[in-house]
Coordinates of C-alpha atoms in Angstrom, one line a residue:
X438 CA -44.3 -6.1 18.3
X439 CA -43.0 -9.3 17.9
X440 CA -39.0 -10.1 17.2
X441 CA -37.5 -9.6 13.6
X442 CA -34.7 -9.7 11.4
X443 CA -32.0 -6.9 12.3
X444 CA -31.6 -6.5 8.9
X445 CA -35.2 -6.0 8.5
X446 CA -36.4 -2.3 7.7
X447 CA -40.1 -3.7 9.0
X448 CA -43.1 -5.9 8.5
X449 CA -45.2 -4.9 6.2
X450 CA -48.8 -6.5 5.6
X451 CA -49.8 -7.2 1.9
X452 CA -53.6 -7.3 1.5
X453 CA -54.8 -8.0 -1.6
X454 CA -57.1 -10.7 -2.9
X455 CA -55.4 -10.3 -6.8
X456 CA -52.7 -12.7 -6.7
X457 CA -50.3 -11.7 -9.0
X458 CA -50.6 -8.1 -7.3
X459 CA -49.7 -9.5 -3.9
X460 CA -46.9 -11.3 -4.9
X461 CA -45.2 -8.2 -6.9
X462 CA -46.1 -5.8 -4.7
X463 CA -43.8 -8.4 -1.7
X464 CA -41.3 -9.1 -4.1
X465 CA -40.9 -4.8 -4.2
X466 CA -40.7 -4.7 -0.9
X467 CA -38.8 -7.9 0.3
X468 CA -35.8 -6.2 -1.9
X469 CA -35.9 -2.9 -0.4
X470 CA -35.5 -4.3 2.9
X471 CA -38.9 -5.4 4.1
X472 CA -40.2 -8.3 6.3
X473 CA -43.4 -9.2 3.8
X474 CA -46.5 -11.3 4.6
X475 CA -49.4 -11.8 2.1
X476 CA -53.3 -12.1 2.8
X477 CA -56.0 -12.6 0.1
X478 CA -58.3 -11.1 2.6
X479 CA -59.3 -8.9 5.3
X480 CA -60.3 -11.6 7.5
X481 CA -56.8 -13.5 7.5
X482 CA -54.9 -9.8 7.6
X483 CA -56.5 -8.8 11.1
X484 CA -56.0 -12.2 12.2
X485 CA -52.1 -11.9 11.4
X486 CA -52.5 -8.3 13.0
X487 CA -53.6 -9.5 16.3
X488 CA -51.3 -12.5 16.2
X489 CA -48.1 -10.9 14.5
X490 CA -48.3 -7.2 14.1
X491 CA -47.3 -4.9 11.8
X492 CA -45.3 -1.9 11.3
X493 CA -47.5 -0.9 7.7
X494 CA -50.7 -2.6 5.9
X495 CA -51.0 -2.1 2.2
X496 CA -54.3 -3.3 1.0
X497 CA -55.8 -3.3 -2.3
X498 CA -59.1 -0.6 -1.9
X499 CA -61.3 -2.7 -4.1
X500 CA -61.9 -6.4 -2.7
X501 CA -65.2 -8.6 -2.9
X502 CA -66.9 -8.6 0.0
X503 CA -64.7 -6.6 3.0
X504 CA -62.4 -4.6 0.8
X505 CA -59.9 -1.9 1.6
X506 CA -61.8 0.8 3.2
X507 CA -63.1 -1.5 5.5
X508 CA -59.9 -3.3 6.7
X509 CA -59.1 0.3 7.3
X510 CA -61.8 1.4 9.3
X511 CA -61.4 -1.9 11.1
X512 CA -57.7 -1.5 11.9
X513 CA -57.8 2.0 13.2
X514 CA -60.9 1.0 15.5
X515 CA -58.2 -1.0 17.4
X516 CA -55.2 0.4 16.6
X517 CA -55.6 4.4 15.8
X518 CA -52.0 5.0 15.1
X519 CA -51.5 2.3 12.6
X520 CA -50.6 3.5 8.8
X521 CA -52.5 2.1 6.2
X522 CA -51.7 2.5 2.1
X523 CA -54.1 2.0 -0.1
X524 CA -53.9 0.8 -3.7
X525 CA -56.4 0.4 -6.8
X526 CA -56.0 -0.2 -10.7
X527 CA -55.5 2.9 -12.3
X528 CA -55.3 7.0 -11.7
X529 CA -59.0 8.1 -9.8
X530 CA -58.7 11.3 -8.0
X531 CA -62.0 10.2 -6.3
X532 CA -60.6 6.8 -4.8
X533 CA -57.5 9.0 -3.6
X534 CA -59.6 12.0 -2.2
X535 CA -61.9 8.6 -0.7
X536 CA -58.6 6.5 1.1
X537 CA -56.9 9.8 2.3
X538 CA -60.6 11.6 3.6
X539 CA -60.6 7.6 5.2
X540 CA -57.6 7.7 7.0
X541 CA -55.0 6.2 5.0
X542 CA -51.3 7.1 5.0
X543 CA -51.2 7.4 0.9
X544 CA -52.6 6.0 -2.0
X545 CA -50.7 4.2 -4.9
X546 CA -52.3 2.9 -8.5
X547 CA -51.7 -0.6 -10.1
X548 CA -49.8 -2.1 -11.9
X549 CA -47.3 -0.8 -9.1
X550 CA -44.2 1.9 -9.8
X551 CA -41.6 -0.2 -8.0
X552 CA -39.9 3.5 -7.0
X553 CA -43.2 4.8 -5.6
X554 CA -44.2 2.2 -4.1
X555 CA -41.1 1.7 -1.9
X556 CA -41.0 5.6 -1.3
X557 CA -44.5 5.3 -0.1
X558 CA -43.7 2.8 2.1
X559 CA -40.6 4.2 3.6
X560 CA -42.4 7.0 4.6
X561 CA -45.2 5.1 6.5
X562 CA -42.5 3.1 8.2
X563 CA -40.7 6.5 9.1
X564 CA -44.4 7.4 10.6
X565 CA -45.0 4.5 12.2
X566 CA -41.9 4.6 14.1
X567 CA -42.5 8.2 14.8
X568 CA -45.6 8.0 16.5
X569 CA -44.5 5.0 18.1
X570 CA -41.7 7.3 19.6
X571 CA -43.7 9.8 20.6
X572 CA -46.2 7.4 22.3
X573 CA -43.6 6.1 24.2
X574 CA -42.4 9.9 24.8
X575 CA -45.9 10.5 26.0
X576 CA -46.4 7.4 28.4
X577 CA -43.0 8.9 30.3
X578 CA -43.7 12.2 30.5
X579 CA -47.3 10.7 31.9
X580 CA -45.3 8.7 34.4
X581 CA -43.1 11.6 35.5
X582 CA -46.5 13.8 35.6
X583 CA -48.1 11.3 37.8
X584 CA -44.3 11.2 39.8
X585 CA -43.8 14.5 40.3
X586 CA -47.4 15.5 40.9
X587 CA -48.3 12.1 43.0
X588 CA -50.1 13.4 46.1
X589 CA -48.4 12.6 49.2
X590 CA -49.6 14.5 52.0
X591 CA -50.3 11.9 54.5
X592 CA -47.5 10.0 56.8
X593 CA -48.3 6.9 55.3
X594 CA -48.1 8.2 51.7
X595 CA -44.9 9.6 52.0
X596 CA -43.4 6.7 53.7
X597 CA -44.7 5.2 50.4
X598 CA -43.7 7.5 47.6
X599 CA -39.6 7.5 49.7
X600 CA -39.9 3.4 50.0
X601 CA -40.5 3.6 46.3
X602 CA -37.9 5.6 45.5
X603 CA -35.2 3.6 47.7
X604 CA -36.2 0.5 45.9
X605 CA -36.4 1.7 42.2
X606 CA -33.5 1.4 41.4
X607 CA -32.9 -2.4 42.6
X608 CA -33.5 -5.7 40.6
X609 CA -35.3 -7.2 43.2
X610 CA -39.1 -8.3 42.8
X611 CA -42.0 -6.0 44.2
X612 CA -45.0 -7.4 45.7
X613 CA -48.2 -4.1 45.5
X614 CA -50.6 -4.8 48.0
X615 CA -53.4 -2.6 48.2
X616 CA -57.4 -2.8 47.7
X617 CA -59.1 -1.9 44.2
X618 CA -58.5 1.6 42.9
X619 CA -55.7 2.7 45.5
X620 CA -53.8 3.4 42.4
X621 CA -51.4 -0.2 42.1
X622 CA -50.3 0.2 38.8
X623 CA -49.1 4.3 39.1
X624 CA -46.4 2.8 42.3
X625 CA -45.9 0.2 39.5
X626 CA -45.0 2.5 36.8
X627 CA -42.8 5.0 39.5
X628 CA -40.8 2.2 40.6
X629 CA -40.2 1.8 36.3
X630 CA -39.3 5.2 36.3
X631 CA -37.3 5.9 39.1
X632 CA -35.4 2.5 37.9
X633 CA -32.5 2.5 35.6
X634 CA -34.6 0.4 33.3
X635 CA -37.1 3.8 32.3
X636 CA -35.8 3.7 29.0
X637 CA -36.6 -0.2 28.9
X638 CA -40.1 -1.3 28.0
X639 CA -42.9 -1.4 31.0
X640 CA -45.3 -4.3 30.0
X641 CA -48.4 -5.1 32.1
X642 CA -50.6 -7.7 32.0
X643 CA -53.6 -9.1 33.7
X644 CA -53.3 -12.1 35.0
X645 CA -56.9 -13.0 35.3
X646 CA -57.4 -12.3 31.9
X647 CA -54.6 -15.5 30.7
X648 CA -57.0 -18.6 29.8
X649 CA -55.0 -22.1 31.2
X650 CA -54.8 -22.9 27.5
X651 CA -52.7 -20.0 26.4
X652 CA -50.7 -18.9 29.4
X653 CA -47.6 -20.7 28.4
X654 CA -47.5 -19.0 24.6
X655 CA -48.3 -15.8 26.1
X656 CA -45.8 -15.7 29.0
X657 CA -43.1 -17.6 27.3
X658 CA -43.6 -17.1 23.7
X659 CA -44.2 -19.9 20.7
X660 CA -42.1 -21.2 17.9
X661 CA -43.8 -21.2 14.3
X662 CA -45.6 -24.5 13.7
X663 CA -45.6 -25.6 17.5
X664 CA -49.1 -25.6 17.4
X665 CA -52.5 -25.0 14.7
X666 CA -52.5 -21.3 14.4
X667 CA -49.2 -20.4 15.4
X668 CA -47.9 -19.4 12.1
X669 CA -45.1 -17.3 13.1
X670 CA -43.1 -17.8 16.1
X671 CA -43.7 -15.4 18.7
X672 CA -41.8 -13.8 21.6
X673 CA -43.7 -13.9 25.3
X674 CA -44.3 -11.3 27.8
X675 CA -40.9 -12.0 29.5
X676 CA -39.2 -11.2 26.2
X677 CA -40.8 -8.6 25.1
X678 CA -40.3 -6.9 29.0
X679 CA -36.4 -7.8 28.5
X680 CA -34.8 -4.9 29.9
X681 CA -37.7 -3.2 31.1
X682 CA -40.3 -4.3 33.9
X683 CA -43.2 -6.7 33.5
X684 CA -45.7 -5.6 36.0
X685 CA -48.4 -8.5 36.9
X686 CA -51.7 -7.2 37.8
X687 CA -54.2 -9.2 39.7
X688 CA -51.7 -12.0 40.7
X689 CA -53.7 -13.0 43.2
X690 CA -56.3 -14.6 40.4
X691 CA -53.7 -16.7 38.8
X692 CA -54.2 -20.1 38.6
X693 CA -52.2 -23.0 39.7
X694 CA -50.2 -24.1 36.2
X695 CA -49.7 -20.0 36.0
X696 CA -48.0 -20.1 39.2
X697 CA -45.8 -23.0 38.5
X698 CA -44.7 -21.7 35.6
X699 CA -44.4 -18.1 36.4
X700 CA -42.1 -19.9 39.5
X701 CA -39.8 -21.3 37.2
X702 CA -39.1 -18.5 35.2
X703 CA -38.6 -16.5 38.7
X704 CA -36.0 -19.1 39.9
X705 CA -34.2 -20.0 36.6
X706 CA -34.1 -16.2 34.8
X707 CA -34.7 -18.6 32.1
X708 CA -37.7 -19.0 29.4
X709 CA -38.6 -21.8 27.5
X710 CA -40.7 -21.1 24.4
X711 CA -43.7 -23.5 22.9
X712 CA -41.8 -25.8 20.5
X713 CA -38.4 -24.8 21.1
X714 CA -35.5 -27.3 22.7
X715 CA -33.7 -24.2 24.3
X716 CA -34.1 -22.2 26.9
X717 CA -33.6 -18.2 26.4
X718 CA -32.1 -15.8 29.2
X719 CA -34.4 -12.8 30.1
X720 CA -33.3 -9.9 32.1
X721 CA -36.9 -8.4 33.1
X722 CA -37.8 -7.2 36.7
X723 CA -40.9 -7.9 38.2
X724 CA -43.3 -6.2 39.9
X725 CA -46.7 -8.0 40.9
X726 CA -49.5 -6.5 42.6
X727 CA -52.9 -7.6 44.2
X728 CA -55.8 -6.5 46.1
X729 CA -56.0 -9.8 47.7
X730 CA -54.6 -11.3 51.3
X731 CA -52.0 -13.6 49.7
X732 CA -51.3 -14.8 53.4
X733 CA -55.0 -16.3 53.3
X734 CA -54.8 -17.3 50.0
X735 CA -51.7 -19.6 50.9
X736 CA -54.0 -20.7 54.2
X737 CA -56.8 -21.9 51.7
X738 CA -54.6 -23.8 49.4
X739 CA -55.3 -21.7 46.5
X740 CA -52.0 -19.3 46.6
X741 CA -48.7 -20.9 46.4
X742 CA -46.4 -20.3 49.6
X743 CA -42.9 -21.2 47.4
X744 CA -44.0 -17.9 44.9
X745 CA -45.3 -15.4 47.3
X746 CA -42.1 -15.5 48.9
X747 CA -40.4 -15.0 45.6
X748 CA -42.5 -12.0 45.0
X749 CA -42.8 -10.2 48.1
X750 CA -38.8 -9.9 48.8
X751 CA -39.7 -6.1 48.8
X752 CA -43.7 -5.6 49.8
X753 CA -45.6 -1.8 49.0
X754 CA -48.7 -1.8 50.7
X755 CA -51.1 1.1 50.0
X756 CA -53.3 2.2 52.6
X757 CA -57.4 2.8 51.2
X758 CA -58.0 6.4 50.8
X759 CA -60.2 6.2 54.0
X760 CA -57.1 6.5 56.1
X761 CA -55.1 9.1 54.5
X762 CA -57.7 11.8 54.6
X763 CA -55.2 14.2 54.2
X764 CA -55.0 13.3 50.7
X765 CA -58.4 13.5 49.5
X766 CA -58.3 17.4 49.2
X767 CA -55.4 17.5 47.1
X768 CA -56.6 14.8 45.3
X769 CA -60.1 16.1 44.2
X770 CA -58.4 19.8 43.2
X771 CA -55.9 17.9 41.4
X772 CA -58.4 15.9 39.1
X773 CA -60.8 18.7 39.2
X774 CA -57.9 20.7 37.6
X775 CA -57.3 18.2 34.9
X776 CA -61.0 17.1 34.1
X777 CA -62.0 20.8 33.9
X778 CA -59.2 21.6 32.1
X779 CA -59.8 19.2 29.4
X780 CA -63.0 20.4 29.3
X781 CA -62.3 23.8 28.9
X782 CA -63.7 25.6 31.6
X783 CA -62.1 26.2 35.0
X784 CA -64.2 24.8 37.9
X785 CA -63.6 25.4 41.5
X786 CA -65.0 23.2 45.0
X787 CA -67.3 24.6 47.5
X788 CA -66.7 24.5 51.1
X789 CA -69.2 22.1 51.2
X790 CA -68.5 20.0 48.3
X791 CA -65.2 19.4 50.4
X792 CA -66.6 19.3 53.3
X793 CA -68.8 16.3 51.2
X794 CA -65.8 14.7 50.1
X795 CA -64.1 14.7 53.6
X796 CA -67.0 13.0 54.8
X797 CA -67.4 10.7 52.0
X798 CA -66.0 6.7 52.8
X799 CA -64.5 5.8 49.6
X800 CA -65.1 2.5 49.4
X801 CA -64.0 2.7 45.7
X802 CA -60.6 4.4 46.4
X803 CA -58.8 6.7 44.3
X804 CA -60.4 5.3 41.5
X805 CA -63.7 6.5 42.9
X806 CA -62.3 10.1 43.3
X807 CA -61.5 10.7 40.4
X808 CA -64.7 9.5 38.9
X809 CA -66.6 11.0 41.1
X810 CA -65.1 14.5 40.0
X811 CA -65.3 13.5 36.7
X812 CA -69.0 13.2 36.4
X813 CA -69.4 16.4 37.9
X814 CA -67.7 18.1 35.7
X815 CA -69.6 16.7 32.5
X816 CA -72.7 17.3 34.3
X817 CA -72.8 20.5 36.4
X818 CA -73.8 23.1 34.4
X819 CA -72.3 25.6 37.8
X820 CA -68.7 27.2 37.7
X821 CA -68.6 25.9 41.6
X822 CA -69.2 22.6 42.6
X823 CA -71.6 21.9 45.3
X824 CA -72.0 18.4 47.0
X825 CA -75.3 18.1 44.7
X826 CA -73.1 17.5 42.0
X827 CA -71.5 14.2 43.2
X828 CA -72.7 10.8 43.0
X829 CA -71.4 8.9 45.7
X830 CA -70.9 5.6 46.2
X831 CA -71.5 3.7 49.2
X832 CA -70.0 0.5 50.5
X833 CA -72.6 -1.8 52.0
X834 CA -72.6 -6.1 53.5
X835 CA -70.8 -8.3 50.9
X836 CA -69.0 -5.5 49.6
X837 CA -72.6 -4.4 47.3
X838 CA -72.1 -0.6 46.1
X839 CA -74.7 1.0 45.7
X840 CA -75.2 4.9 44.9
X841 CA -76.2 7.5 47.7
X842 CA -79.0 9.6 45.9
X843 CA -77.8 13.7 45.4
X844 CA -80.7 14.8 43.0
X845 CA -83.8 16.2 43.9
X846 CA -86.6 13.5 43.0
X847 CA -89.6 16.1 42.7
X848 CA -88.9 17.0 39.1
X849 CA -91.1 15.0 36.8
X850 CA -89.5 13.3 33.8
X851 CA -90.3 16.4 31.2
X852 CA -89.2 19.1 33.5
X853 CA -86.1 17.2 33.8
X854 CA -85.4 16.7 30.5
X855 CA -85.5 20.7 29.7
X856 CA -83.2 21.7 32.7
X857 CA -81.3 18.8 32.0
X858 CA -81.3 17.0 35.4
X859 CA -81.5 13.5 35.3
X860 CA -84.7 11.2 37.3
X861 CA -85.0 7.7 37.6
X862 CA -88.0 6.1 35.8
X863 CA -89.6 3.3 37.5
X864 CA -87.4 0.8 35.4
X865 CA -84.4 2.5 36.1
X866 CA -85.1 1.4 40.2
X867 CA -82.9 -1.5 40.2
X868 CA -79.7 0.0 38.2
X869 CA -77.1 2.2 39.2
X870 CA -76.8 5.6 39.4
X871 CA -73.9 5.0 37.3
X872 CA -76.4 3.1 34.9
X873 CA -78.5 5.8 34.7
X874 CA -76.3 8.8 34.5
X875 CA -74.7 7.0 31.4
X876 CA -78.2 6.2 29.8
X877 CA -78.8 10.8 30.7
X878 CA -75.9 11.6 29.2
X879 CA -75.8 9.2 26.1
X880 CA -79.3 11.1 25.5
X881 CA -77.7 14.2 25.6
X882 CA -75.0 13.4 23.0
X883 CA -77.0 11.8 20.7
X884 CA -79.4 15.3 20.9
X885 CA -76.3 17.9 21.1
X886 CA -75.1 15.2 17.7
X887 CA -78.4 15.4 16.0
X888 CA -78.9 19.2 16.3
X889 CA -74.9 20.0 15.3
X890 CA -75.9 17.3 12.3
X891 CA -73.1 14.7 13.6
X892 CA -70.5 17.7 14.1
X893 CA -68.9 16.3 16.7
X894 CA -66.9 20.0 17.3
X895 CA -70.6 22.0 17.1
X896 CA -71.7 19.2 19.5
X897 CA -69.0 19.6 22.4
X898 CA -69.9 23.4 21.7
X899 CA -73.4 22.6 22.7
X900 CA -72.7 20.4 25.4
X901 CA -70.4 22.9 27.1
X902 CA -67.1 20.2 27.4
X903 CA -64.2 20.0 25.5
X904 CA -64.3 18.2 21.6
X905 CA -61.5 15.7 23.6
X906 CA -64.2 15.2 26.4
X907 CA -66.7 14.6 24.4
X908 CA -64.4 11.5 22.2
X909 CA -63.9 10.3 25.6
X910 CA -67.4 9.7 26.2
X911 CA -68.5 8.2 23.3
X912 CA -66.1 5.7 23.4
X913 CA -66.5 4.9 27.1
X914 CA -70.2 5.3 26.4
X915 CA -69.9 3.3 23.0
X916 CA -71.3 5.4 20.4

């Protein structure tokens, strides 16, 4: 959320494609304390969304074109917590049953009571803040989950999880080193909250993701006008980390004018917005991680020497799951216990399903772990796990995976279907096994949803997993 008034109570979107409406219903709202932007339509409001924020939207239900109910549907496709009200000309119990059964916060009729209307919105402010509270709540009990349950059995991840805890509390930069899936961003998020900056915020951010045209207004920020589109000025990643940590994932993809700049900041504590002639203190710590060699990087001239060295006054490197054995055990039972738990029915591993993963490389990491469990828990249809349940994957020249097959390949396609084990048409030859146990199990769903009639509780039923399972899927699976 970007920086406001102190005297501002919050921002509150105005969508509404009637003039006249728009500009009463902000002039309401303006004198009860609210930051107030208006949109004639849906388009311009998700735009100012993405760019801006909000703490409430109210949007008039009936618009030409994308109205209301779809700005809503819209909004809480990418942000599920967001509270929308609703308004239309007149008293309809059917339009309020509609917005409310649609998600919305509240409904209110036009012309607008200025009472109700600011009562309404109060009380979607006081929700917003509320759940943003208790997301916040919920990402720190995560972190002290993952803390206090963070498997260390191994030398080397012990003399991890105490380096971490000696350097927590300090200032000083953090450099993660570690290959993909070793699990960079949980150390990241200990060292936040073992720091005495937990209560601050902990922003991450991709660096590979920052295009050269907008890393400079997304690290540092923008002033309204400094450019087309920038319509409001904005505060950058730094800012918005003040107090807290800004953890930089994938550092080792940065580009050069990212590094330069990211260098200055690190040297001066100092940001300089888009458009602005001052420079703005910033009291952020910063942890960076990679699953590069920096040290070769530097040797091919696409690293900068002058910022590693910055970065790496205090460097965490996580050994690949291959070497700490000792950890994979307590690993799988810990995931197993949380997958199966979500899905509502306890699982346990055979002796050889251990013995499996014991023997199994992991050239995926941790990350691989706990997919690999994860898949056999949606898919076994046995209360014990035997190593026919995983699919593994296996690390071959130039770093290819490819999957080890587990399934018996005598079944023809039919018999499959009915005992619901999955076999690999012709076509399917080239893809994944990852491929092609999504492709199984987006079949299955789409069955278990058809027969339940699009009850999504009657289908996890069906399926045998948990109704929170089953959400999971589709949205990984994108249905």
């Amino acid at each position: 959320m970007q920086d406001r008034n102190e005297q501002s109570k919050g921002r509150v979107l105005i969508v509404d494609d009637e003039f006249h409406a728009a500009r009463a219903a902000a002039s309401v709202l303006s004198q009860a304390g609210y930051e107030c932007e208006t949109y004639p339509t849906v388009e311009s409001a998700l735009l100012a969304l993405d760019f801006e924020g909000a703490d409430v939207i109210v949007a008039n239900m009936r618009m030409p074109g994308v109205d209301g109910m779809d700005l809503l549907k819209k909004v809480h496709d990418k942000e599920p917590d967001m509270t929308v009200v609703l308004t239309a000309p007149g008293q309809s119990a059917e339009l309020a049953k509609k917005a409310l059964k649609g998600g919305a916060f509240d409904y209110v009729t036009k012309p607008f009571d200025t009472e109700e209307l600011s009562a309404v919105v109060n009380r979607a402010v006081e929700m917003s803040t509320l759940q943003r509270e208790n997301r916040k709540l919920r990402e720190q009990l995560d972190v002290a989950s993952i803390a206090a349950g963070f498997v260390a059995e191994g030398p080397s991840s012990r003399q991890l999880v105490a380096m971490i805890r000696r350097v927590a509390p300090a200032r000083t930069t953090v450099l993660i080193e570690g290959e993909t899936g070793t699990g960079k961003e949980v150390v990241a998020r200990m060292l936040h909250y073992w720091s005495n900056r937990a209560e601050g915020p902990f922003l991450a951010i991709n660096c590979k993701s920052l295009a050269d045209g907008v890393v400079e207004s997304e690290l540092f920020g923008h002033e309204k006008g400094s450019f087309t589109g920038a319509i409001k000025e904005r505060a950058g990643c730094f800012e918005r980390a003040s107090g807290g940590t800004l953890f930089l994932d994938e550092i080792g993809e940065a580009g050069p004018d990212f590094q330069a700049k990211l260098l200055r900041v690190l040297e001066d504590g100092e940001v300089l917005r888009v458009g602005a002639s001052k420079t703005r203190k910033v009291n952020v710590r910063i942890v960076a991680a990679t699953n590069r060699k920096l040290r070769s990087e530097i040797a091919a001239g696409r690293f900068r020497a002058d910022l590693y060295f910055r970065l790496s006054v205090i460097p965490l490197r996580i050994a690949p799951l291959r070497d700490r054995r000792e950890d994979i055990l307590p690993l799988a039972h810990h995931f197993l216990t949380f997958h199966s738990t979500d899905a509502g029915r306890p699982l346990m591993l055979s002796p050889e399903a251990e013995e499996a993963l014991l023997n199994h490389p992991w050239p995926g990491n941790v990350r691989e772990l706990e997919n690999v469990i994860e898949r056999a828990v949606v898919m076994s249809g046995q209360e014990t796990l035997t190593p026919d349940a995983f699919a593994f994957e296996e690390r071959v020249e130039e770093d290819e995976l490819h999957f080890a097959p587990t399934a018996p390949e005598a079944a023809t396609a039919p018999q499959a279907a009915a005992a619901g084990t999955i076999v690999a048409s012709p076509e399917d030859e080239a893809d994944t096994l990852q491929a092609t146990l999504d492709r199984a199990a987006t079949v299955r769903i789409k069955a278990a949803l058809d027969s339940a009639g699009g009850n999504r509780n009657d289908a996890a039923t069906m399926l045998g997993v948990d109704r929170t399972t089953l959400y999971r899927l589709m949205k990984r699976l994108g249905l």
